[in-house]
Amino acid sequence: MTKKGFTSALDMPDVPMGKLPDHLEVQRTRVVCKADAPINTEGIQYSGSYATMGIDNSTPLERFRKNFKVEVIRLTEDEMEFDMIGIDAAIANAFRRILISEVPTMAIERVFMVDNTSPIVDEVLAHRLGLTPLDADPRLFEYMSGHDVANERNTIVFKLHVSCKKGSPRLTVKSDQLEWLPDGSKLHEVAPSLPGEQQKTYTSFSGSQMEVSKKPLGVMHKDITIARLGPGQTIELEAHAVKGIGKVHAKWSPVATAWYRMLPEVVFLKEVKGEEAVQLVDKCKQGVFDIEDLGNGERRAFVKNPRACTLCRECLRGVSEDPVELRRVRDHFIFTIESAAAVPPEVLFTEAVKILEEKCERVISELS
């Protein structure tokens, strides 16, 4: 005698061992969304949940290697959409968190103000500069610790010197006015104590930074407004960019966004024909459904683009009997990366994979 709510293979003699009945297979592999309930990812995840049916609900390494796939759907200069198939939500979320907070990038960290008579106070101006995305590959640079000296391998120096002459109209200061200094800082840290002594600057470059980067360094977007100057106002400063990660400050996050969703699956529970089919198509503004001609004047609704489903559930509202069932595939994730740095989105994902691999190796080494 089995407990209430538990189904055993003995209770279903018509179901062969090693195969689940349809309703249990949907429960195991899908998330079903009803019209009156929010979506959730809860389910029976225990590895021995279906042991009496001859089903192994765990994910052994060999099965993971066989089933795991990455399929690129769309790739542009700044955005990438791809499918990750055969993984758990925890792994997908690990990639998302690593992309946001642990993949390094370059951002302005220190600002040396020489003159600022603009309406923007020094702290706000420095904050704006820090959030300006830089066109610099972080893989070419090293991290800078508290005891390191700023050099061509860990610091990028920019100069900004703009003035609005008296009697002139207001001047808008754009990000493209940041001038890269490949030879390092030009500001003198201290005055020379002896005649003829070389003046010390805030960086110690041994050579030109052109040897580190084969292309000029600058900003990603040329038209970002930094400030607006009135007649007689001036901004003169030097900004130093260093390598960092997003969990220290959001300015080092290399992505504008990184998000995922489970693959939508729309299943008809009955045939929807005639005027009912037209109403169903009109309800969905995402173009999930369309109408096909069956001949003899009959028309039937079918699922045209299930990926476009946003789970708005308009197709389930206002009907006495649900015409369709909205599902999500538990181990199939649609992942989107929007890069905000100089690194392309496909490279960002590769770097995230390397970071996750390093974390796993560190855990294994500590356990052993």
Short mmCIF file of N, CA and C in Angstrom, two decimals, residues 179-315:
data_model
loop_
_atom_site.label_atom_id
_atom_site.label_comp_id
_atom_site.label_asym_id
_atom_site.label_seq_id
_atom_site.Cartn_x
_atom_site.Cartn_y
_atom_site.Cartn_z
N GLU A 179 41.03 62.38 -23.53
CA GLU A 179 42.24 62.14 -24.33
C GLU A 179 43.10 61.07 -23.66
N TRP A 180 43.40 60.02 -24.39
CA TRP A 180 44.24 58.94 -23.87
C TRP A 180 45.71 59.38 -23.86
N LEU A 181 46.39 59.13 -22.73
CA LEU A 181 47.81 59.45 -22.59
C LEU A 181 48.61 58.16 -22.56
N PRO A 182 49.10 57.68 -23.70
CA PRO A 182 49.80 56.38 -23.74
C PRO A 182 51.12 56.38 -22.97
N ASP A 183 51.68 57.55 -22.69
CA ASP A 183 52.96 57.62 -21.95
C ASP A 183 52.76 57.83 -20.46
N GLY A 184 51.50 57.82 -20.00
CA GLY A 184 51.24 57.94 -18.58
C GLY A 184 50.87 59.34 -18.14
N SER A 185 50.81 59.53 -16.83
CA SER A 185 50.37 60.78 -16.24
C SER A 185 51.29 61.95 -16.59
N LYS A 186 50.68 63.10 -16.72
CA LYS A 186 51.44 64.33 -16.95
C LYS A 186 51.33 65.29 -15.77
N LEU A 187 50.58 64.85 -14.74
CA LEU A 187 50.46 65.67 -13.53
C LEU A 187 51.63 65.40 -12.60
N HIS A 188 52.20 66.45 -12.05
CA HIS A 188 53.33 66.30 -11.13
C HIS A 188 52.83 66.03 -9.72
N GLU A 189 53.29 64.92 -9.16
CA GLU A 189 52.84 64.54 -7.82
C GLU A 189 53.41 65.47 -6.75
N VAL A 190 54.71 65.73 -6.83
CA VAL A 190 55.37 66.66 -5.88
C VAL A 190 56.35 67.53 -6.67
N ALA A 191 56.61 68.68 -6.14
CA ALA A 191 57.57 69.57 -6.78
C ALA A 191 58.99 69.05 -6.52
N PRO A 192 59.90 69.24 -7.47
CA PRO A 192 61.28 68.76 -7.26
C PRO A 192 61.95 69.50 -6.12
N SER A 193 62.67 68.73 -5.29
CA SER A 193 63.34 69.33 -4.12
C SER A 193 64.71 69.90 -4.47
N LEU A 194 65.31 69.41 -5.55
CA LEU A 194 66.63 69.86 -5.95
C LEU A 194 66.58 70.39 -7.38
N PRO A 195 67.41 71.35 -7.72
CA PRO A 195 67.45 71.85 -9.09
C PRO A 195 67.87 70.75 -10.07
N GLY A 196 67.17 70.66 -11.17
CA GLY A 196 67.49 69.65 -12.18
C GLY A 196 66.89 68.29 -11.90
N GLU A 197 66.27 68.09 -10.74
CA GLU A 197 65.67 66.80 -10.41
C GLU A 197 64.40 66.58 -11.25
N GLN A 198 64.24 65.34 -11.75
CA GLN A 198 63.09 65.02 -12.59
C GLN A 198 61.82 65.03 -11.75
N GLN A 199 60.78 65.67 -12.28
CA GLN A 199 59.53 65.76 -11.54
C GLN A 199 58.79 64.42 -11.58
N LYS A 200 58.27 64.02 -10.44
CA LYS A 200 57.59 62.73 -10.33
C LYS A 200 56.11 62.90 -10.62
N THR A 201 55.57 61.99 -11.48
CA THR A 201 54.14 62.01 -11.81
C THR A 201 53.42 60.88 -11.07
N TYR A 202 52.11 60.78 -11.31
CA TYR A 202 51.29 59.81 -10.59
C TYR A 202 51.38 58.40 -11.18
N THR A 203 52.12 58.22 -12.26
CA THR A 203 52.32 56.89 -12.84
C THR A 203 53.80 56.67 -13.10
N SER A 204 54.16 55.42 -13.27
CA SER A 204 55.55 55.06 -13.54
C SER A 204 55.59 54.16 -14.77
N PHE A 205 55.39 54.75 -15.94
CA PHE A 205 55.40 53.99 -17.19
C PHE A 205 56.85 53.83 -17.65
N SER A 206 57.23 52.60 -17.97
CA SER A 206 58.58 52.35 -18.49
C SER A 206 58.63 52.51 -20.00
N GLY A 207 57.47 52.54 -20.64
CA GLY A 207 57.40 52.70 -22.09
C GLY A 207 56.00 53.12 -22.48
N SER A 208 55.81 53.26 -23.78
CA SER A 208 54.49 53.66 -24.26
C SER A 208 53.49 52.51 -24.13
N GLN A 209 52.25 52.84 -23.82
CA GLN A 209 51.20 51.84 -23.69
C GLN A 209 50.77 51.28 -25.05
N MET A 210 51.24 51.87 -26.12
CA MET A 210 50.97 51.33 -27.45
C MET A 210 51.58 49.94 -27.61
N GLU A 211 52.58 49.61 -26.79
CA GLU A 211 53.17 48.27 -26.83
C GLU A 211 52.26 47.24 -26.17
N VAL A 212 51.39 47.69 -25.27
CA VAL A 212 50.44 46.79 -24.61
C VAL A 212 49.21 46.59 -25.47
N SER A 213 48.66 47.68 -25.96
CA SER A 213 47.47 47.63 -26.81
C SER A 213 47.85 48.04 -28.23
N LYS A 214 47.45 47.24 -29.19
CA LYS A 214 47.80 47.51 -30.58
C LYS A 214 46.90 48.57 -31.22
N LYS A 215 45.86 48.98 -30.52
CA LYS A 215 44.97 50.02 -31.04
C LYS A 215 44.83 51.11 -29.99
N PRO A 216 44.51 52.32 -30.39
CA PRO A 216 44.31 53.42 -29.42
C PRO A 216 43.18 53.10 -28.45
N LEU A 217 43.36 53.47 -27.21
CA LEU A 217 42.35 53.24 -26.18
C LEU A 217 41.48 54.48 -26.03
N GLY A 218 40.23 54.25 -25.70
CA GLY A 218 39.30 55.38 -25.56
C GLY A 218 38.01 54.94 -24.91
N VAL A 219 36.91 55.52 -25.33
CA VAL A 219 35.59 55.20 -24.77
C VAL A 219 34.79 54.43 -25.81
N MET A 220 33.82 53.64 -25.33
CA MET A 220 32.98 52.84 -26.22
C MET A 220 32.01 53.70 -27.01
N HIS A 221 31.46 54.72 -26.36
CA HIS A 221 30.46 55.58 -26.98
C HIS A 221 30.93 57.03 -26.91
N LYS A 222 30.97 57.67 -28.05
CA LYS A 222 31.56 59.00 -28.16
C LYS A 222 30.63 60.13 -27.70
N ASP A 223 29.35 59.86 -27.60
CA ASP A 223 28.39 60.95 -27.38
C ASP A 223 27.76 60.95 -25.99
N ILE A 224 28.42 60.37 -25.01
CA ILE A 224 27.91 60.40 -23.64
C ILE A 224 28.17 61.78 -23.04
N THR A 225 27.13 62.41 -22.52
CA THR A 225 27.28 63.75 -21.92
C THR A 225 27.90 63.64 -20.53
N ILE A 226 29.00 64.33 -20.34
CA ILE A 226 29.68 64.34 -19.05
C ILE A 226 29.27 65.56 -18.24
N ALA A 227 29.19 66.70 -18.88
CA ALA A 227 28.81 67.93 -18.19
C ALA A 227 28.42 68.98 -19.22
N ARG A 228 27.82 70.06 -18.73
CA ARG A 228 27.52 71.23 -19.57
C ARG A 228 28.12 72.45 -18.89
N LEU A 229 28.94 73.16 -19.64
CA LEU A 229 29.66 74.31 -19.08
C LEU A 229 29.02 75.61 -19.54
N GLY A 230 28.95 76.55 -18.61
CA GLY A 230 28.50 77.89 -18.94
C GLY A 230 29.70 78.77 -19.27
N PRO A 231 29.48 79.98 -19.75
CA PRO A 231 30.58 80.89 -20.07
C PRO A 231 31.51 81.10 -18.88
N GLY A 232 32.81 80.93 -19.14
CA GLY A 232 33.81 81.14 -18.11
C GLY A 232 34.09 79.91 -17.24
N GLN A 233 33.40 78.79 -17.48
CA GLN A 233 33.59 77.59 -16.65
C GLN A 233 34.59 76.63 -17.30
N THR A 234 35.28 75.86 -16.45
CA THR A 234 36.38 75.00 -16.92
C THR A 234 36.37 73.67 -16.17
N ILE A 235 36.76 72.62 -16.89
CA ILE A 235 37.05 71.32 -16.26
C ILE A 235 38.44 70.89 -16.73
N GLU A 236 39.31 70.64 -15.77
CA GLU A 236 40.63 70.09 -16.07
C GLU A 236 40.92 68.99 -15.06
N LEU A 237 41.16 67.81 -15.58
CA LEU A 237 41.38 66.66 -14.70
C LEU A 237 42.18 65.58 -15.41
N GLU A 238 42.60 64.61 -14.61
CA GLU A 238 43.26 63.42 -15.14
C GLU A 238 42.58 62.20 -14.51
N ALA A 239 42.18 61.25 -15.33
CA ALA A 239 41.45 60.07 -14.86
C ALA A 239 42.26 58.81 -15.10
N HIS A 240 42.35 57.96 -14.06
CA HIS A 240 43.12 56.72 -14.15
C HIS A 240 42.15 55.53 -14.08
N ALA A 241 42.19 54.69 -15.10
CA ALA A 241 41.35 53.50 -15.15
C ALA A 241 42.15 52.27 -14.78
N VAL A 242 41.51 51.37 -14.00
CA VAL A 242 42.16 50.12 -13.59
C VAL A 242 41.21 48.95 -13.83
N LYS A 243 41.72 47.77 -13.65
CA LYS A 243 40.96 46.54 -13.87
C LYS A 243 40.21 46.15 -12.60
N GLY A 244 38.94 45.75 -12.75
CA GLY A 244 38.15 45.36 -11.59
C GLY A 244 36.99 44.48 -11.98
N ILE A 245 36.19 44.10 -11.00
CA ILE A 245 35.03 43.23 -11.23
C ILE A 245 33.77 43.87 -10.66
N GLY A 246 32.63 43.44 -11.18
CA GLY A 246 31.36 44.06 -10.86
C GLY A 246 30.92 43.94 -9.42
N LYS A 247 31.36 42.92 -8.70
CA LYS A 247 30.90 42.79 -7.31
C LYS A 247 31.59 43.79 -6.39
N VAL A 248 32.66 44.45 -6.87
CA VAL A 248 33.28 45.54 -6.13
C VAL A 248 32.53 46.84 -6.41
N HIS A 249 32.21 47.10 -7.68
CA HIS A 249 31.43 48.27 -8.07
C HIS A 249 30.80 47.98 -9.42
N ALA A 250 29.57 48.49 -9.62
CA ALA A 250 28.83 48.21 -10.85
C ALA A 250 29.52 48.76 -12.10
N LYS A 251 30.41 49.74 -11.94
CA LYS A 251 31.08 50.31 -13.11
C LYS A 251 31.99 49.29 -13.78
N TRP A 252 32.38 48.24 -13.06
CA TRP A 252 33.22 47.19 -13.64
C TRP A 252 32.42 46.03 -14.21
N SER A 253 31.11 46.11 -14.17
CA SER A 253 30.30 45.04 -14.75
C SER A 253 30.36 45.13 -16.28
N PRO A 254 30.76 44.05 -16.97
CA PRO A 254 30.97 44.13 -18.43
C PRO A 254 29.68 44.01 -19.24
N VAL A 255 28.56 43.72 -18.59
CA VAL A 255 27.31 43.52 -19.33
C VAL A 255 26.28 44.58 -18.94
N ALA A 256 25.51 45.00 -19.95
CA ALA A 256 24.36 45.85 -19.66
C ALA A 256 23.29 45.01 -18.98
N THR A 257 23.15 43.77 -19.44
CA THR A 257 22.27 42.80 -18.79
C THR A 257 22.66 41.40 -19.23
N ALA A 258 22.41 40.44 -18.37
CA ALA A 258 22.59 39.02 -18.70
C ALA A 258 21.43 38.29 -18.04
N TRP A 259 20.58 37.65 -18.84
CA TRP A 259 19.38 37.03 -18.28
C TRP A 259 19.04 35.77 -19.07
N TYR A 260 18.18 34.95 -18.47
CA TYR A 260 17.78 33.70 -19.12
C TYR A 260 16.33 33.41 -18.79
N ARG A 261 15.75 32.55 -19.60
CA ARG A 261 14.40 32.05 -19.34
C ARG A 261 14.31 30.64 -19.89
N MET A 262 13.43 29.86 -19.32
CA MET A 262 13.23 28.50 -19.82
C MET A 262 12.52 28.52 -21.16
N LEU A 263 12.83 27.55 -22.00
CA LEU A 263 12.23 27.48 -23.33
C LEU A 263 10.73 27.30 -23.23
N PRO A 264 9.93 28.20 -23.85
CA PRO A 264 8.47 28.03 -23.82
C PRO A 264 8.04 26.83 -24.67
N GLU A 265 6.99 26.18 -24.21
CA GLU A 265 6.39 25.07 -24.95
C GLU A 265 4.87 25.24 -24.85
N VAL A 266 4.22 25.39 -26.00
CA VAL A 266 2.77 25.61 -26.04
C VAL A 266 2.13 24.37 -26.67
N VAL A 267 1.24 23.73 -25.93
CA VAL A 267 0.62 22.47 -26.37
C VAL A 267 -0.90 22.66 -26.43
N PHE A 268 -1.50 22.29 -27.57
CA PHE A 268 -2.95 22.36 -27.70
C PHE A 268 -3.59 21.18 -26.96
N LEU A 269 -4.59 21.50 -26.15
CA LEU A 269 -5.34 20.46 -25.44
C LEU A 269 -6.53 19.97 -26.27
N LYS A 270 -6.89 20.75 -27.27
CA LYS A 270 -7.98 20.38 -28.18
C LYS A 270 -7.79 21.15 -29.48
N GLU A 271 -8.48 20.74 -30.51
CA GLU A 271 -8.42 21.48 -31.77
C GLU A 271 -9.20 22.79 -31.65
N VAL A 272 -8.58 23.86 -32.12
CA VAL A 272 -9.23 25.17 -32.08
C VAL A 272 -9.48 25.58 -33.53
N LYS A 273 -10.75 25.65 -33.90
CA LYS A 273 -11.11 25.91 -35.31
C LYS A 273 -12.04 27.11 -35.41
N GLY A 274 -12.18 27.57 -36.66
CA GLY A 274 -13.16 28.61 -36.98
C GLY A 274 -12.95 29.91 -36.25
N GLU A 275 -14.05 30.48 -35.77
CA GLU A 275 -14.00 31.78 -35.10
C GLU A 275 -13.19 31.73 -33.82
N GLU A 276 -13.21 30.58 -33.15
CA GLU A 276 -12.42 30.42 -31.92
C GLU A 276 -10.93 30.51 -32.23
N ALA A 277 -10.52 30.01 -33.38
CA ALA A 277 -9.11 30.10 -33.79
C ALA A 277 -8.72 31.54 -34.06
N VAL A 278 -9.60 32.29 -34.70
CA VAL A 278 -9.33 33.71 -34.98
C VAL A 278 -9.19 34.49 -33.68
N GLN A 279 -10.05 34.22 -32.71
CA GLN A 279 -10.00 34.91 -31.42
C GLN A 279 -8.69 34.58 -30.68
N LEU A 280 -8.26 33.33 -30.78
CA LEU A 280 -7.02 32.93 -30.12
C LEU A 280 -5.82 33.67 -30.72
N VAL A 281 -5.78 33.76 -32.03
CA VAL A 281 -4.68 34.45 -32.71
C VAL A 281 -4.69 35.94 -32.35
N ASP A 282 -5.87 36.54 -32.29
CA ASP A 282 -5.99 37.96 -31.97
C ASP A 282 -5.58 38.26 -30.53
N LYS A 283 -5.81 37.30 -29.63
CA LYS A 283 -5.47 37.51 -28.22
C LYS A 283 -3.96 37.63 -28.02
N CYS A 284 -3.20 36.82 -28.74
CA CYS A 284 -1.75 36.78 -28.53
C CYS A 284 -1.08 37.86 -29.38
N LYS A 285 -0.52 38.86 -28.73
CA LYS A 285 0.13 39.96 -29.42
C LYS A 285 1.58 39.65 -29.78
N GLN A 286 2.09 38.49 -29.36
CA GLN A 286 3.48 38.14 -29.62
C GLN A 286 3.64 37.28 -30.88
N GLY A 287 2.52 36.92 -31.51
CA GLY A 287 2.60 36.14 -32.74
C GLY A 287 2.94 34.68 -32.52
N VAL A 288 2.53 34.13 -31.36
CA VAL A 288 2.80 32.72 -31.09
C VAL A 288 1.94 31.81 -31.97
N PHE A 289 0.70 32.22 -32.23
CA PHE A 289 -0.24 31.38 -32.97
C PHE A 289 -0.48 31.94 -34.38
N ASP A 290 -0.91 31.03 -35.25
CA ASP A 290 -1.33 31.42 -36.60
C ASP A 290 -2.43 30.46 -37.04
N ILE A 291 -3.01 30.73 -38.18
CA ILE A 291 -4.12 29.92 -38.68
C ILE A 291 -3.71 29.21 -39.97
N GLU A 292 -4.02 27.93 -40.05
CA GLU A 292 -3.77 27.16 -41.27
C GLU A 292 -5.10 26.74 -41.90
N ASP A 293 -5.10 26.67 -43.22
CA ASP A 293 -6.29 26.32 -43.98
C ASP A 293 -6.35 24.81 -44.16
N LEU A 294 -7.43 24.19 -43.70
CA LEU A 294 -7.59 22.74 -43.80
C LEU A 294 -8.35 22.33 -45.06
N GLY A 295 -8.83 23.31 -45.82
CA GLY A 295 -9.64 23.01 -46.99
C GLY A 295 -11.12 22.92 -46.62
N ASN A 296 -11.95 22.97 -47.62
CA ASN A 296 -13.42 22.92 -47.40
C ASN A 296 -13.90 24.05 -46.49
N GLY A 297 -13.15 25.16 -46.51
CA GLY A 297 -13.56 26.31 -45.71
C GLY A 297 -13.23 26.22 -44.24
N GLU A 298 -12.54 25.15 -43.82
CA GLU A 298 -12.18 25.00 -42.40
C GLU A 298 -10.79 25.56 -42.14
N ARG A 299 -10.65 26.21 -40.99
CA ARG A 299 -9.37 26.76 -40.57
C ARG A 299 -9.08 26.34 -39.13
N ARG A 300 -7.79 26.15 -38.85
CA ARG A 300 -7.42 25.65 -37.52
C ARG A 300 -6.20 26.44 -37.03
N ALA A 301 -6.17 26.72 -35.75
CA ALA A 301 -5.03 27.42 -35.14
C ALA A 301 -3.89 26.44 -34.89
N PHE A 302 -2.67 26.93 -35.05
CA PHE A 302 -1.50 26.11 -34.74
C PHE A 302 -0.43 27.01 -34.12
N VAL A 303 0.55 26.37 -33.47
CA VAL A 303 1.63 27.10 -32.80
C VAL A 303 2.70 27.43 -33.84
N LYS A 304 2.87 28.72 -34.11
CA LYS A 304 3.82 29.16 -35.13
C LYS A 304 5.19 29.47 -34.55
N ASN A 305 5.22 30.16 -33.42
CA ASN A 305 6.50 30.60 -32.85
C ASN A 305 6.46 30.49 -31.33
N PRO A 306 6.68 29.30 -30.78
CA PRO A 306 6.58 29.14 -29.32
C PRO A 306 7.64 29.94 -28.54
N ARG A 307 8.80 30.22 -29.15
CA ARG A 307 9.85 30.98 -28.44
C ARG A 307 9.40 32.39 -28.09
N ALA A 308 8.41 32.90 -28.85
CA ALA A 308 7.96 34.28 -28.61
C ALA A 308 7.04 34.40 -27.41
N CYS A 309 6.62 33.28 -26.84
CA CYS A 309 5.68 33.31 -25.71
C CYS A 309 6.33 33.97 -24.50
N THR A 310 5.67 34.98 -23.96
CA THR A 310 6.16 35.70 -22.77
C THR A 310 5.41 35.30 -21.50
N LEU A 311 4.53 34.33 -21.61
CA LEU A 311 3.74 33.85 -20.48
C LEU A 311 2.78 34.93 -19.97
N CYS A 312 2.25 35.72 -20.87
CA CYS A 312 1.26 36.72 -20.45
C CYS A 312 -0.08 36.07 -20.12
N ARG A 313 -0.33 34.86 -20.65
CA ARG A 313 -1.51 34.03 -20.36
C ARG A 313 -2.81 34.65 -20.86
N GLU A 314 -2.71 35.57 -21.82
CA GLU A 314 -3.93 36.12 -22.41
C GLU A 314 -4.73 35.04 -23.13
N CYS A 315 -4.03 34.05 -23.67
CA CYS A 315 -4.72 32.98 -24.39
C CYS A 315 -5.55 32.10 -23.47
#
